[in-house]
Amino acid sequence: MEELFGLPTIRLMWIVVAIAGVAAAVIAFIFFKRPILVRMGLRNIPRRRAQTVLVTMGLTLATIIVTIAFSTGDSLAVSIRGLALDSLERIDHFIEPEEIDTSAGEGVGDTIPDQVLRDLQAYFAGDERIDAIFGSRFELVPIEHPEAGLIEPQFFLVGVDPALADRLNAVRDEDGDLLRLTELAPNEVVINEIAARELDAEPGDEVRLYVLGQPRQYTVAAIGRDAVLTGNLDAGAAGGLLSMAQYQDLLGSRLSPPDQWDTILVSGAGGVNAPLQFSDALDDDINRALAGLQRTKPDLYLSNGLPRFATDPIKADSLEGAEFIASAFTTLFLFMGSFSVAAGILLIFLIFAMLAEERKPEMGIARAVGMQRNDLIQTFISEGMVYNVGAAVIGVVLGLLFAVGLIAALNQGFESFGFQFTWTVTIKSLVISACIGIVITFITVVFSSFRASRLNIVAAIRDVPEGQYEETYPLTPRRVLRNVLGVFTTAIGIVLVLTTPWTLILGAPIALFLQLTGNRRARRLIPWILLFGWRVLRWNPQWWVLFLVGGLYLVNLGLGQESLFLYIAGVSLAPLGIVMGLNKLRMRGRRINQRLLYTVGAGVVMFLWFIPNDWHENFFNNNLNGGPELFVLAGTMLTAAGTLLLIFNLDLIVGAIRAVVGGVGRLAPVIRTAAAYPAAARYRTGMTIAMIALITFALVNFSTINASFSQAFTGGDTAGGFEVLAFNTEINETSDIRAGLAEAGASDVLADIENAGRIEAGPERGTRAVTVLAERWNPVSEEHILDSDGEIRVVEPDLSTVAFDKRQAVVVGGVNDEFIAGQEIKLQAISYRYDDERDVWSALAGGEMVAVVTVDAIDGAFGFNESGLDPWSTPDGVTDESTRLPRIVVEVGLGASARQVEVIGVLERVSGAFVDLDGEEGGLPTLLLPESIADQVIGQSETTRHYISTRDGADSLDVAQGIERELRIFAVDIQGELKRQQSTQSSILALFQGFIGIGLVAGLAALGVIALRAVVERRQQIGVLRAIGFQARLVGFELLLEMGFIALLGLGLGTALALGLAWRLFAEGTFGEIDMYVPLGTILPILFGAFIASLVLTYFPARQAARTTIAEALRYE
Amino acid sequence: MTLRPLDLEAESAPQKSAAARAATDSIIVARDVHKTYAGAGQPVHALRGATLDVARGEMVTIMGPSGCGKTTLLNCLSGLETIDQGEIYVEGRSIHDMPDTERTDHRARRMGFIFQFYNLLPVLSSIENVELPLLLGGVGQRESRERAMLALEQVDLGDWAGHRPAQLSGGQRQRVTIARALVNDPAIVWGDEPTGDLDSTNASQIMDLLEDLNDRNQQTFVIVTHDENIGRRANRTIHMRDGLIEGETIHRQLGT
Ligand SMILES: Nc1ncnc2c1ncn2[C@@H]1O[C@H](COP(=O)(O)OP(=O)(O)O)[C@@H](O)[C@H]1O
Ligand SMILES: [Mg+2]
């Protein structure tokens, strides 16, 4: 991988190495200046083995995640790059017919005249960068392997000059050895690996190619490696190769005019792996050549004033694509993994807090005899850094192991595509991963150390448990003044620090979003401002001011940059800052009720996340945009708010539980204590809940969104009521499936067909259309807007002024009556002139001048322009969410074949997916007309698609195979195909879920940590409980119950937040018209498994608690 | 006040029947109790054959130098610890060969405990602490709450029911503990230095309370203390040294 987040990875590497260096310098500094502190820190490591293991585990998480992300990225980059090179071999550039239609449906412009090839050869004659410029032809030709009884209607047959191919060493066999095309006998064909697999064919086998229904016999000469020249033109496409002369002979001059090419290929000098440094320049040169030719030979190179041919630097694009996919994956993994990293960080905080608790008496004594707090911090940091370095090494190793497993699992998912990834990792990635791990954990350790070293000396020496010793300061005027000043210094400090962008290296993630202020002189001041700001900030930091001012700053920044991320981060922090500030407030010695404060604060944050995005935008009258990083922010903020809400209301929850189950006889005291302990230890309970909730949130949210998508696109609806879809190709046509099957004598197949619908499709590159009449429309009430004179206003552009290229390209299809009878496609909007869907379809069946359109027509094409000048426009207010349409009349086609039709329905995207003739999301809109009208517009159809519903009880796979066998056209069993896709998809999803789930380890470890701590800390209490009559097993059960309770709270919170957010996103239409689907089958096992795992993990501490000997526990240490 | 040596010869005869017989009129009967701790270096013989009887309704204090085995004796008698040798009968039931679950159950129903420290669960309020033994004994929620409140009122802490231990003074905490020890109407209340952590005023208040409860409810109290003033307030003081019972002082006869 060369780039990530738009940053060269090499620079990324140097940045993280530098920061890791700073961390190392800090340790070295402590070591040389105060070796005793380091020794004190290190002394702790061997003392508690379980603790050491847990700390290391928490610290490894970040490194593991980053390593997996980078290694997967490397593997994908290398594998996809290899695939692209194998497939393209010596081909570097394509020259193809332009992707737009050049004239209305006359079929010209699909091929390239030989003159173009000769012009280009002449232009580049003698250019050293080019080895060859040559033409190739391809066509879909059905192929049959009679001996195996297999047929493949979708077979791309390529024709190419054999001598040229041999000179370029352009074709290889499956083992990668060169194939000599000049040695092919006249009746020999090369087929690619996919074709060989699907036909079960080997070299020497006899196969038949069908042209216009006539078979011709060939011998398989060799199996060629899947590549462009062997017909692997689409992912997973079967194909083969004939010498040009044989190709021409087979197809004849009507199907393959001798002076035409399908593609012109350019082969650069220097071989397959040659550096692509010429690529851009060469592409520019080809474009220049074409531009020149357009001027000198406009008849040949232009059509309706537009260029007919375009160049495509295919190899450079493919390699760039490989890079792109790799870095996209790495980014995705980093985003998804950031939840685990966050959970790991929380675990470290928690463990350090526990360590501090445990060492409190000794730390108290150390402080009492004169050790500074800074010394304690340095001791903790030294200890933490030893774990850190160990964790980085272990993390990288574990991460690599995970990555190997992940690639292996990915390969299983891609098995059916015949493609395998190779696991790789670069040194650069290893260095980055290890350093990022070290940096993240260093920062965490430093923060944890600060918190851990904060202790009340008296309480520490007396070893009073957490939260039971609260100092009450008398409010002297001096103290009040100090705090008021602290508010100002904190605010000034933040502003100083925030306005010096370089400071953000200190770790604030917002660093990425701040730009440098240009002025050089100002820049020199930055470090000083920073240092000054830092000092001011440190004097008496008021965290609430930090949150509030920082939050407001982010809101402002976010609004300025239209960044939803910054805005909502600020909006979430500010209320928490206010609450924290109010929490410090004392009125006549009384503080505001904490429950009230934090409940309101957390409630506000959650409210802000759960309201529609529009509300934020409308409130500030601003536009806010975001990407996947919001997912992470949502998880963090919602979990934080949710945890606060739970923690400060835990007694209510506990009360509710007790009211329900508390009366359960003898368990009452167990339930009571099991609920009371977590409620009393807010910090650790909160941390643990947050960790579990964070990961649960990620898992549930991710699963739900993905399941909703796959449900929508592979669910039963998608097929629109059809079971089998069959395509005609240009050279093998069946316009009437029933007649064809009857003629072939396949009465069994015929008997299984209930309905044989058909769409006669116009050119894929589109037919021009333009709006000629559109009523104005009120989006809210879905009614006309009447002008002051009471007339319905219409937009009627003057068609003569609308240029050809200003007309929208649409794909036109003609539907027959059987199609209309068999379809179950939903309409998302219908014209106000029709009562219901049935009316719309019967208007189509009746051959009226009407059309239904795909949603793309509204999404993209119908962008209404208030001035009314946009010639293809939907009336004001018609959106992709409208359910009613005003009168919209469009003219389709050009000249004599143009017809005006009224758009009376919009097909719903999901159930209409298969009639989207363009097939690409956001591609050309499809217009379905009655067949008779479509015939007038498009003349002869390019292809015919058959939409077949089978009779009840018929096997649709049999029907599809029967059609392929008898008619040699391509047929798919839609449901079967959807299932296959779904299974690949779900195995990949499971993989991602597993990846996200790694973070659960942190949550479970946290449970183990607090359970272990509880056993130690509550020894005497357990003794008392046992003395007054708690049975031994009840003591163990109590702890199990307690940890189970915490686990359930975390799992429940995460699930609730994830479903809540998903619900908001779906309701808001973030994912179009896709409905939310909660995959309980995935979520429940995950939750249940996590819960069981948490119990298993607590079982050991619980057993230890149960075995406590009473008398020993009661003895005062 | 007379100090008389205990007639060990007659009382410690290892005859089961005799011991069992004695158990019928004494609520606590211990015969020749031995307890040895493995310790770090050599074994520690904490009890080397302690023998004693306590009558129903009696208030007994155990005194002796630190480390002589007072706590160990108390723990063994109440069944918190197992013994190596000897016999212990409480209310006629043999504690020494009872399985742990049964002993625990017995403690829950028939005994109350007051220790020097760590008596209360810090995470529960006073009343919740007091209720625990009742709930453990299977008493219903509402009844438990009522009885716990009564017990708290008896120790004058009715107004402190909702407070957590951390919010109470040392003396108040010990009074909550006493309420807990008495709430299930136990036959025997064990106290291991119950006033050890208190100043003398608070300590004597606590003793007033215990004495009063002993008078009113006819419950048996066995209290370990090192404070002469406390020791004197019992019916009888048992003196220990080196794991043996050395003698006893009778302050006042039972029922006077
Ligand atoms: N768990 C134990 N392991 C080893 N020795 C113990 C243990 N418990 C008590 N001891 C020893 O037993 C002896 C009696 O202790 P204890 O009954 O607590 O004395 P007292 O309560 O009279 O001060 C002491 O020497 C003490 O050190
Ligand atoms: Mg003692």
PDB file of N, CA and C in Angstrom, chain A residues 465 468 658 662-663 665-666 668-669 672-673 676-677 680 1020-1034 1110-1111 1114-1116, chain B residues 37 71-72 75 80-81 100-101 104-105 107-109 113 115 117-119 121-124 128 131-133 135-138 141 145 166 180:
ATOM      1  N   PRO A 465     -11.725   1.915  51.095  1.00  0.00           N
ATOM      2  CA  PRO A 465     -12.074   1.570  49.716  1.00  0.00           C
ATOM      3  C   PRO A 465     -12.579   2.757  48.911  1.00  0.00           C
ATOM      4  N   GLN A 468     -15.378   5.913  49.354  1.00  0.00           N
ATOM      5  CA  GLN A 468     -15.927   6.020  50.698  1.00  0.00           C
ATOM      6  C   GLN A 468     -15.305   7.132  51.507  1.00  0.00           C
ATOM      7  N   ARG A 658     -35.119  -5.765  42.002  1.00  0.00           N
ATOM      8  CA  ARG A 658     -35.475  -6.334  43.293  1.00  0.00           C
ATOM      9  C   ARG A 658     -36.982  -6.448  43.450  1.00  0.00           C
ATOM     10  N   GLY A 662     -36.730  -9.851  43.649  1.00  0.00           N
ATOM     11  CA  GLY A 662     -36.153  -9.782  44.992  1.00  0.00           C
ATOM     12  C   GLY A 662     -36.803 -10.731  45.973  1.00  0.00           C
ATOM     13  N   GLY A 663     -38.076 -11.008  45.779  1.00  0.00           N
ATOM     14  CA  GLY A 663     -38.779 -11.839  46.740  1.00  0.00           C
ATOM     15  C   GLY A 663     -38.526 -13.318  46.578  1.00  0.00           C
ATOM     16  N   GLY A 665     -37.481 -15.935  47.658  1.00  0.00           N
ATOM     17  CA  GLY A 665     -37.079 -16.665  48.849  1.00  0.00           C
ATOM     18  C   GLY A 665     -35.679 -16.385  49.323  1.00  0.00           C
ATOM     19  N   ARG A 666     -34.901 -17.414  49.418  1.00  0.00           N
ATOM     20  CA  ARG A 666     -33.579 -17.311  50.039  1.00  0.00           C
ATOM     21  C   ARG A 666     -32.575 -16.578  49.174  1.00  0.00           C
ATOM     22  N   ALA A 668     -33.008 -13.741  47.984  1.00  0.00           N
ATOM     23  CA  ALA A 668     -33.149 -12.302  48.191  1.00  0.00           C
ATOM     24  C   ALA A 668     -31.863 -11.637  48.653  1.00  0.00           C
ATOM     25  N   PRO A 669     -31.199 -12.154  49.705  1.00  0.00           N
ATOM     26  CA  PRO A 669     -29.984 -11.460  50.144  1.00  0.00           C
ATOM     27  C   PRO A 669     -28.877 -11.521  49.099  1.00  0.00           C
ATOM     28  N   ARG A 672     -29.656  -8.978  46.477  1.00  0.00           N
ATOM     29  CA  ARG A 672     -29.443  -7.650  47.040  1.00  0.00           C
ATOM     30  C   ARG A 672     -27.962  -7.270  47.020  1.00  0.00           C
ATOM     31  N   THR A 673     -27.113  -8.137  47.502  1.00  0.00           N
ATOM     32  CA  THR A 673     -25.692  -7.775  47.535  1.00  0.00           C
ATOM     33  C   THR A 673     -25.115  -7.726  46.132  1.00  0.00           C
ATOM     34  N   ALA A 676     -25.926  -4.480  44.863  1.00  0.00           N
ATOM     35  CA  ALA A 676     -25.411  -3.334  45.616  1.00  0.00           C
ATOM     36  C   ALA A 676     -23.939  -3.065  45.315  1.00  0.00           C
ATOM     37  N   TYR A 677     -23.153  -4.126  45.161  1.00  0.00           N
ATOM     38  CA  TYR A 677     -21.716  -3.910  44.939  1.00  0.00           C
ATOM     39  C   TYR A 677     -21.420  -3.131  43.659  1.00  0.00           C
ATOM     40  N   ALA A 680     -22.185   0.443  43.961  1.00  0.00           N
ATOM     41  CA  ALA A 680     -21.337   1.230  44.848  1.00  0.00           C
ATOM     42  C   ALA A 680     -19.999   1.574  44.212  1.00  0.00           C
ATOM     43  N   GLN A1020     -12.716  -9.700  54.089  1.00  0.00           N
ATOM     44  CA  GLN A1020     -13.331  -9.625  55.411  1.00  0.00           C
ATOM     45  C   GLN A1020     -14.842  -9.631  55.305  1.00  0.00           C
ATOM     46  N   GLN A1021     -15.354  -8.923  54.292  1.00  0.00           N
ATOM     47  CA  GLN A1021     -16.807  -8.883  54.145  1.00  0.00           C
ATOM     48  C   GLN A1021     -17.360 -10.260  53.857  1.00  0.00           C
ATOM     49  N   ILE A1022     -16.615 -11.006  53.064  1.00  0.00           N
ATOM     50  CA  ILE A1022     -17.051 -12.376  52.788  1.00  0.00           C
ATOM     51  C   ILE A1022     -17.037 -13.174  54.083  1.00  0.00           C
ATOM     52  N   GLY A1023     -15.992 -12.929  54.888  1.00  0.00           N
ATOM     53  CA  GLY A1023     -15.924 -13.610  56.175  1.00  0.00           C
ATOM     54  C   GLY A1023     -17.162 -13.325  57.023  1.00  0.00           C
ATOM     55  N   VAL A1024     -17.530 -12.045  57.099  1.00  0.00           N
ATOM     56  CA  VAL A1024     -18.707 -11.676  57.886  1.00  0.00           C
ATOM     57  C   VAL A1024     -19.957 -12.339  57.324  1.00  0.00           C
ATOM     58  N   LEU A1025     -20.089 -12.265  56.000  1.00  0.00           N
ATOM     59  CA  LEU A1025     -21.267 -12.869  55.375  1.00  0.00           C
ATOM     60  C   LEU A1025     -21.359 -14.351  55.708  1.00  0.00           C
ATOM     61  N   ARG A1026     -20.212 -15.008  55.619  1.00  0.00           N
ATOM     62  CA  ARG A1026     -20.206 -16.441  55.923  1.00  0.00           C
ATOM     63  C   ARG A1026     -20.569 -16.647  57.391  1.00  0.00           C
ATOM     64  N   ALA A1027     -20.036 -15.777  58.281  1.00  0.00           N
ATOM     65  CA  ALA A1027     -20.299 -15.932  59.698  1.00  0.00           C
ATOM     66  C   ALA A1027     -21.789 -15.801  59.992  1.00  0.00           C
ATOM     67  N   ILE A1028     -22.444 -14.826  59.367  1.00  0.00           N
ATOM     68  CA  ILE A1028     -23.853 -14.630  59.695  1.00  0.00           C
ATOM     69  C   ILE A1028     -24.753 -15.564  58.905  1.00  0.00           C
ATOM     70  N   GLY A1029     -24.175 -16.480  58.138  1.00  0.00           N
ATOM     71  CA  GLY A1029     -25.020 -17.522  57.584  1.00  0.00           C
ATOM     72  C   GLY A1029     -25.090 -17.648  56.073  1.00  0.00           C
ATOM     73  N   PHE A1030     -24.245 -16.938  55.324  1.00  0.00           N
ATOM     74  CA  PHE A1030     -24.169 -17.156  53.877  1.00  0.00           C
ATOM     75  C   PHE A1030     -23.488 -18.485  53.624  1.00  0.00           C
ATOM     76  N   GLN A1031     -24.127 -19.360  52.855  1.00  0.00           N
ATOM     77  CA  GLN A1031     -23.472 -20.618  52.498  1.00  0.00           C
ATOM     78  C   GLN A1031     -22.315 -20.311  51.552  1.00  0.00           C
ATOM     79  N   ALA A1032     -21.312 -21.194  51.552  1.00  0.00           N
ATOM     80  CA  ALA A1032     -20.128 -20.970  50.720  1.00  0.00           C
ATOM     81  C   ALA A1032     -20.514 -20.806  49.251  1.00  0.00           C
ATOM     82  N   ARG A1033     -21.395 -21.694  48.772  1.00  0.00           N
ATOM     83  CA  ARG A1033     -21.711 -21.610  47.335  1.00  0.00           C
ATOM     84  C   ARG A1033     -22.485 -20.335  47.012  1.00  0.00           C
ATOM     85  N   LEU A1034     -23.214 -19.805  48.012  1.00  0.00           N
ATOM     86  CA  LEU A1034     -23.926 -18.551  47.767  1.00  0.00           C
ATOM     87  C   LEU A1034     -22.958 -17.404  47.549  1.00  0.00           C
ATOM     88  N   ILE A1110     -13.350 -18.628  56.674  1.00  0.00           N
ATOM     89  CA  ILE A1110     -13.965 -17.535  57.420  1.00  0.00           C
ATOM     90  C   ILE A1110     -13.009 -16.927  58.436  1.00  0.00           C
ATOM     91  N   ALA A1111     -12.426 -17.784  59.264  1.00  0.00           N
ATOM     92  CA  ALA A1111     -11.622 -17.277  60.367  1.00  0.00           C
ATOM     93  C   ALA A1111     -10.439 -16.458  59.854  1.00  0.00           C
ATOM     94  N   LEU A1114     -11.534 -13.090  58.561  1.00  0.00           N
ATOM     95  CA  LEU A1114     -11.934 -12.140  59.591  1.00  0.00           C
ATOM     96  C   LEU A1114     -10.763 -11.533  60.345  1.00  0.00           C
ATOM     97  N   ARG A1115      -9.629 -12.210  60.282  1.00  0.00           N
ATOM     98  CA  ARG A1115      -8.480 -11.681  61.018  1.00  0.00           C
ATOM     99  C   ARG A1115      -7.998 -10.396  60.388  1.00  0.00           C
ATOM    100  N   TYR A1116      -7.777  -9.407  61.153  1.00  0.00           N
ATOM    101  CA  TYR A1116      -7.314  -8.124  60.655  1.00  0.00           C
ATOM    102  C   TYR A1116      -5.863  -8.248  60.252  1.00  0.00           C
TER     103      TYR A1116
ATOM    104  N   TYR B  37      -2.470 -24.486  64.071  1.00  0.00           N
ATOM    105  CA  TYR B  37      -2.309 -23.858  62.762  1.00  0.00           C
ATOM    106  C   TYR B  37      -0.981 -24.277  62.171  1.00  0.00           C
ATOM    107  N   THR B  71      -9.670 -15.573  70.315  1.00  0.00           N
ATOM    108  CA  THR B  71     -10.417 -15.522  69.063  1.00  0.00           C
ATOM    109  C   THR B  71     -10.599 -16.925  68.500  1.00  0.00           C
ATOM    110  N   THR B  72      -9.524 -17.697  68.604  1.00  0.00           N
ATOM    111  CA  THR B  72      -9.599 -19.060  68.085  1.00  0.00           C
ATOM    112  C   THR B  72     -10.684 -19.842  68.814  1.00  0.00           C
ATOM    113  N   ASN B  75     -14.082 -18.671  67.642  1.00  0.00           N
ATOM    114  CA  ASN B  75     -14.358 -19.146  66.288  1.00  0.00           C
ATOM    115  C   ASN B  75     -14.697 -20.625  66.271  1.00  0.00           C
ATOM    116  N   LEU B  80     -17.133 -21.295  63.265  1.00  0.00           N
ATOM    117  CA  LEU B  80     -16.493 -20.623  62.139  1.00  0.00           C
ATOM    118  C   LEU B  80     -15.248 -21.378  61.705  1.00  0.00           C
ATOM    119  N   GLU B  81     -14.690 -22.120  62.665  1.00  0.00           N
ATOM    120  CA  GLU B  81     -13.499 -22.899  62.344  1.00  0.00           C
ATOM    121  C   GLU B  81     -13.707 -24.344  62.752  1.00  0.00           C
ATOM    122  N   ASP B 100     -20.204 -28.306  56.767  1.00  0.00           N
ATOM    123  CA  ASP B 100     -20.157 -26.842  56.686  1.00  0.00           C
ATOM    124  C   ASP B 100     -21.521 -26.207  56.418  1.00  0.00           C
ATOM    125  N   THR B 101     -22.281 -26.792  55.478  1.00  0.00           N
ATOM    126  CA  THR B 101     -23.581 -26.192  55.146  1.00  0.00           C
ATOM    127  C   THR B 101     -24.495 -26.163  56.364  1.00  0.00           C
ATOM    128  N   THR B 104     -23.333 -23.561  58.807  1.00  0.00           N
ATOM    129  CA  THR B 104     -23.685 -22.235  58.311  1.00  0.00           C
ATOM    130  C   THR B 104     -25.157 -21.939  58.586  1.00  0.00           C
ATOM    131  N   ASP B 105     -25.958 -22.925  58.314  1.00  0.00           N
ATOM    132  CA  ASP B 105     -27.385 -22.773  58.533  1.00  0.00           C
ATOM    133  C   ASP B 105     -27.689 -22.524  60.006  1.00  0.00           C
ATOM    134  N   ARG B 107     -25.725 -21.206  62.174  1.00  0.00           N
ATOM    135  CA  ARG B 107     -25.310 -19.844  62.515  1.00  0.00           C
ATOM    136  C   ARG B 107     -26.378 -18.847  62.114  1.00  0.00           C
ATOM    137  N   ALA B 108     -26.912 -19.064  60.892  1.00  0.00           N
ATOM    138  CA  ALA B 108     -27.902 -18.122  60.394  1.00  0.00           C
ATOM    139  C   ALA B 108     -29.127 -18.065  61.307  1.00  0.00           C
ATOM    140  N   ARG B 109     -29.531 -19.240  61.850  1.00  0.00           N
ATOM    141  CA  ARG B 109     -30.770 -19.278  62.632  1.00  0.00           C
ATOM    142  C   ARG B 109     -30.569 -18.969  64.107  1.00  0.00           C
ATOM    143  N   PHE B 113     -23.409 -12.383  65.566  1.00  0.00           N
ATOM    144  CA  PHE B 113     -21.971 -12.096  65.678  1.00  0.00           C
ATOM    145  C   PHE B 113     -21.699 -10.604  65.748  1.00  0.00           C
ATOM    146  N   PHE B 115     -18.116  -8.446  65.578  1.00  0.00           N
ATOM    147  CA  PHE B 115     -16.653  -8.448  65.534  1.00  0.00           C
ATOM    148  C   PHE B 115     -16.139  -7.048  65.807  1.00  0.00           C
ATOM    149  N   PHE B 117     -13.922  -5.289  63.758  1.00  0.00           N
ATOM    150  CA  PHE B 117     -13.979  -4.474  62.520  1.00  0.00           C
ATOM    151  C   PHE B 117     -14.822  -5.164  61.463  1.00  0.00           C
ATOM    152  N   TYR B 118     -15.040  -4.467  60.378  1.00  0.00           N
ATOM    153  CA  TYR B 118     -15.604  -5.050  59.153  1.00  0.00           C
ATOM    154  C   TYR B 118     -16.891  -5.814  59.378  1.00  0.00           C
ATOM    155  N   ASN B 119     -17.693  -5.350  60.301  1.00  0.00           N
ATOM    156  CA  ASN B 119     -18.909  -6.087  60.562  1.00  0.00           C
ATOM    157  C   ASN B 119     -19.960  -5.919  59.470  1.00  0.00           C
ATOM    158  N   LEU B 121     -21.574  -4.629  55.665  1.00  0.00           N
ATOM    159  CA  LEU B 121     -21.260  -4.489  54.249  1.00  0.00           C
ATOM    160  C   LEU B 121     -21.368  -3.010  53.904  1.00  0.00           C
ATOM    161  N   PRO B 122     -20.255  -2.422  53.407  1.00  0.00           N
ATOM    162  CA  PRO B 122     -20.259  -0.973  53.162  1.00  0.00           C
ATOM    163  C   PRO B 122     -21.259  -0.570  52.089  1.00  0.00           C
ATOM    164  N   VAL B 123     -21.648  -1.510  51.229  1.00  0.00           N
ATOM    165  CA  VAL B 123     -22.507  -1.125  50.100  1.00  0.00           C
ATOM    166  C   VAL B 123     -23.987  -1.183  50.455  1.00  0.00           C
ATOM    167  N   LEU B 124     -24.315  -1.653  51.651  1.00  0.00           N
ATOM    168  CA  LEU B 124     -25.721  -1.726  52.042  1.00  0.00           C
ATOM    169  C   LEU B 124     -25.993  -0.709  53.138  1.00  0.00           C
ATOM    170  N   GLU B 128     -30.555  -2.524  55.656  1.00  0.00           N
ATOM    171  CA  GLU B 128     -30.302  -3.655  54.764  1.00  0.00           C
ATOM    172  C   GLU B 128     -29.308  -4.623  55.385  1.00  0.00           C
ATOM    173  N   GLU B 131     -31.172  -6.593  58.041  1.00  0.00           N
ATOM    174  CA  GLU B 131     -32.114  -7.563  57.486  1.00  0.00           C
ATOM    175  C   GLU B 131     -31.477  -8.859  57.043  1.00  0.00           C
ATOM    176  N   LEU B 132     -30.206  -8.767  56.670  1.00  0.00           N
ATOM    177  CA  LEU B 132     -29.572  -9.906  55.997  1.00  0.00           C
ATOM    178  C   LEU B 132     -29.823 -11.255  56.668  1.00  0.00           C
ATOM    179  N   PRO B 133     -29.575 -11.385  57.996  1.00  0.00           N
ATOM    180  CA  PRO B 133     -29.764 -12.707  58.608  1.00  0.00           C
ATOM    181  C   PRO B 133     -31.203 -13.210  58.459  1.00  0.00           C
ATOM    182  N   LEU B 135     -33.376 -12.484  56.015  1.00  0.00           N
ATOM    183  CA  LEU B 135     -33.590 -12.913  54.639  1.00  0.00           C
ATOM    184  C   LEU B 135     -32.914 -14.257  54.399  1.00  0.00           C
ATOM    185  N   LEU B 136     -31.727 -14.399  54.978  1.00  0.00           N
ATOM    186  CA  LEU B 136     -31.013 -15.668  54.835  1.00  0.00           C
ATOM    187  C   LEU B 136     -31.800 -16.803  55.471  1.00  0.00           C
ATOM    188  N   GLY B 137     -32.468 -16.485  56.553  1.00  0.00           N
ATOM    189  CA  GLY B 137     -33.255 -17.515  57.220  1.00  0.00           C
ATOM    190  C   GLY B 137     -34.595 -17.765  56.552  1.00  0.00           C
ATOM    191  N   GLY B 138     -34.858 -17.047  55.466  1.00  0.00           N
ATOM    192  CA  GLY B 138     -36.063 -17.311  54.704  1.00  0.00           C
ATOM    193  C   GLY B 138     -37.270 -16.513  55.160  1.00  0.00           C
ATOM    194  N   GLN B 141     -39.830 -10.572  52.836  1.00  0.00           N
ATOM    195  CA  GLN B 141     -39.269  -9.231  52.703  1.00  0.00           C
ATOM    196  C   GLN B 141     -39.879  -8.249  53.703  1.00  0.00           C
ATOM    197  N   ARG B 145     -38.162  -6.461  56.984  1.00  0.00           N
ATOM    198  CA  ARG B 145     -37.984  -5.024  57.103  1.00  0.00           C
ATOM    199  C   ARG B 145     -38.528  -4.518  58.446  1.00  0.00           C
ATOM    200  N   ALA B 166     -20.415   3.940  56.120  1.00  0.00           N
ATOM    201  CA  ALA B 166     -19.400   4.988  56.050  1.00  0.00           C
ATOM    202  C   ALA B 166     -19.918   6.310  56.613  1.00  0.00           C
ATOM    203  N   ARG B 180     -28.067  -6.230  64.155  1.00  0.00           N
ATOM    204  CA  ARG B 180     -28.032  -7.351  63.236  1.00  0.00           C
ATOM    205  C   ARG B 180     -27.873  -8.669  63.983  1.00  0.00           C
TER     206      ARG B 180
END
